[in-house]
Coordinates of N, CA and C in Angstrom, one line a residue:
X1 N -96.3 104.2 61.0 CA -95.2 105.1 60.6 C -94.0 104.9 61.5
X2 N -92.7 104.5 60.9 CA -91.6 104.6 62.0 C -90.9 106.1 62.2
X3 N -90.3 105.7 62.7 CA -89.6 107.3 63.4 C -88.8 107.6 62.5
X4 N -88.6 107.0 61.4 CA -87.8 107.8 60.4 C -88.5 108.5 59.0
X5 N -89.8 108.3 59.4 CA -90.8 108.5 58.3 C -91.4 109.6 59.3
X6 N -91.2 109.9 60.1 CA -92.1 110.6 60.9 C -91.9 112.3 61.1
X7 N -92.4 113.1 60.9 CA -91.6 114.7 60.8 C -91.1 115.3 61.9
X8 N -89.8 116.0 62.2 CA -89.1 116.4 62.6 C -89.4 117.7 63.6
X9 N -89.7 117.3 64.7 CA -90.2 118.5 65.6 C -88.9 120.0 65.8
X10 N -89.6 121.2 65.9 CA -88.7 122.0 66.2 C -89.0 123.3 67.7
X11 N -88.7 123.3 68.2 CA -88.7 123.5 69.6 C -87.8 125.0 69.7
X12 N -89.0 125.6 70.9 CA -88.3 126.5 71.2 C -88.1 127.2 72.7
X13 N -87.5 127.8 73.1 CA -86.8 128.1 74.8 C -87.7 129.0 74.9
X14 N -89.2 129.0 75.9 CA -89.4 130.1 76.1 C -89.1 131.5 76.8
X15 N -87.8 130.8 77.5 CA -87.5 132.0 78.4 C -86.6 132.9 77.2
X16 N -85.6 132.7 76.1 CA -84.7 133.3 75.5 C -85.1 133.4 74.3
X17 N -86.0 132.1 73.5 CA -86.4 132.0 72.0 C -85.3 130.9 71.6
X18 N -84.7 130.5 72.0 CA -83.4 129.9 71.2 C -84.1 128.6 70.6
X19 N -83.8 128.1 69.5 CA -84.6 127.2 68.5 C -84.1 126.0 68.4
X20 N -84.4 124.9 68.8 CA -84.6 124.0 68.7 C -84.6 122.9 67.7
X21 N -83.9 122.2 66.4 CA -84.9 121.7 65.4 C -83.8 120.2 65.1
X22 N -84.9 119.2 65.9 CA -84.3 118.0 65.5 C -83.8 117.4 64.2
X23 N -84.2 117.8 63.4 CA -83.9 117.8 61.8 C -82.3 118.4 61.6
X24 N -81.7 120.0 62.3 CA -80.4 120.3 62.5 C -79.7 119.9 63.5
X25 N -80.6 119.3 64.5 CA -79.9 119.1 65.6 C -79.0 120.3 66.5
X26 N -77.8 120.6 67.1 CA -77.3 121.6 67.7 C -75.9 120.7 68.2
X27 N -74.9 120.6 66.8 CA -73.4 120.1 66.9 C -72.6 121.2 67.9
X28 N -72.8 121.9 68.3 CA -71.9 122.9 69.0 C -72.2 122.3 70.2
X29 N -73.9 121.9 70.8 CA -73.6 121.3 72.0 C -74.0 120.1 72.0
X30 N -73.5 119.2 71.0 CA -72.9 117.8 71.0 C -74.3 117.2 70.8
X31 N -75.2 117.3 70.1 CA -76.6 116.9 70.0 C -76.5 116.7 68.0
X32 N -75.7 115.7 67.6 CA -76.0 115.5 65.9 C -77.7 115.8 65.3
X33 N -77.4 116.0 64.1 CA -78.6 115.9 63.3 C -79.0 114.9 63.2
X34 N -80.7 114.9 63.4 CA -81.6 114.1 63.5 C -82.0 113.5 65.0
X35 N -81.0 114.1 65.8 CA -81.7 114.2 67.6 C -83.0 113.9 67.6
X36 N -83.8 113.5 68.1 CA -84.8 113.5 68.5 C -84.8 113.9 69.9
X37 N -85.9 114.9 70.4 CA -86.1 116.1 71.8 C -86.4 114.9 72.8
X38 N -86.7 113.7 72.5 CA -87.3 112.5 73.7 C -85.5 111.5 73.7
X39 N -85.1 111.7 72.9 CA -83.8 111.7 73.3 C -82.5 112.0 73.9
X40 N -82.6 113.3 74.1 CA -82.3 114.3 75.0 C -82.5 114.1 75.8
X41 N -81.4 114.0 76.8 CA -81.3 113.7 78.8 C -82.4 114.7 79.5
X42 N -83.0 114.7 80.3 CA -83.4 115.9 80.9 C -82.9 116.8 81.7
X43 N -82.1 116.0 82.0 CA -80.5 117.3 82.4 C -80.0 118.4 81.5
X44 N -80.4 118.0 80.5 CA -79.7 119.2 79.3 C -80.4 120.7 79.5
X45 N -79.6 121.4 79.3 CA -80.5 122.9 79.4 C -80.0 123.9 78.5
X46 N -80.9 124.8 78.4 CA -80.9 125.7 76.8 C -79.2 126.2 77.1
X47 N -78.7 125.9 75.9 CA -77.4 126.4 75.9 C -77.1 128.4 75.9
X48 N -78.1 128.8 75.5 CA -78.6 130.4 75.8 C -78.7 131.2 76.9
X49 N -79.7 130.8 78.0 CA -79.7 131.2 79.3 C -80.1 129.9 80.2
X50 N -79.6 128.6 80.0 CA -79.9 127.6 81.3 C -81.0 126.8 81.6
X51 N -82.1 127.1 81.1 CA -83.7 126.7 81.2 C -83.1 125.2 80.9
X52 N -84.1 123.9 81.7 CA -84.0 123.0 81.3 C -85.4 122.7 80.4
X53 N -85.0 121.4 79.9 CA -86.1 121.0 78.5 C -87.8 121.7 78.5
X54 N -88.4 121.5 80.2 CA -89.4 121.5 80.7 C -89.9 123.0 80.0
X55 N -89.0 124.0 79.9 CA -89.0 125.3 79.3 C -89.5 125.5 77.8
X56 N -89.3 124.4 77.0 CA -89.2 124.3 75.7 C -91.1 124.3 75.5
X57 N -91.0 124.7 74.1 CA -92.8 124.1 73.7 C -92.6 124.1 72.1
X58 N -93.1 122.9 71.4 CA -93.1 122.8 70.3 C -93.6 124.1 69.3
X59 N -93.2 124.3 68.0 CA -93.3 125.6 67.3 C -93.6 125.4 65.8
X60 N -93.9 125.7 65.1 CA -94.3 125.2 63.9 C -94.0 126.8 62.6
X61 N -93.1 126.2 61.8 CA -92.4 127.3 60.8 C -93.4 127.0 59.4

């Protein structure tokens, strides 16, 4: 399966809840649709309250 056949993780901040979903991506902080989370610098941190990625845990809707 390549990564474009492959389904779309959606993630969430445990410290705030703030949602995560590589499929929407998050254009306000400069992350287009279809990001992938292993894409993502590890420097980045929840735009909500700061937490970096390490915070996050996958979620399923």
């Amino acid at each position: 399966m390549t990564e474009t056949e492959t389904e779309f993780k959606t993630l969430m901040c445990l410290v705030c809840g703030w949602i995560y979903s590589e499929k929407d991506g998050a254009p306000s902080e400069g992350l287009a649709p279809g990001t992938r989370w292993d894409d993502i610098p590890d420097t980045w941190t929840c735009p909500e309250c700061g937490v970096k990625k390490e915070d996050f845990t996958m979620v399923e809707f």
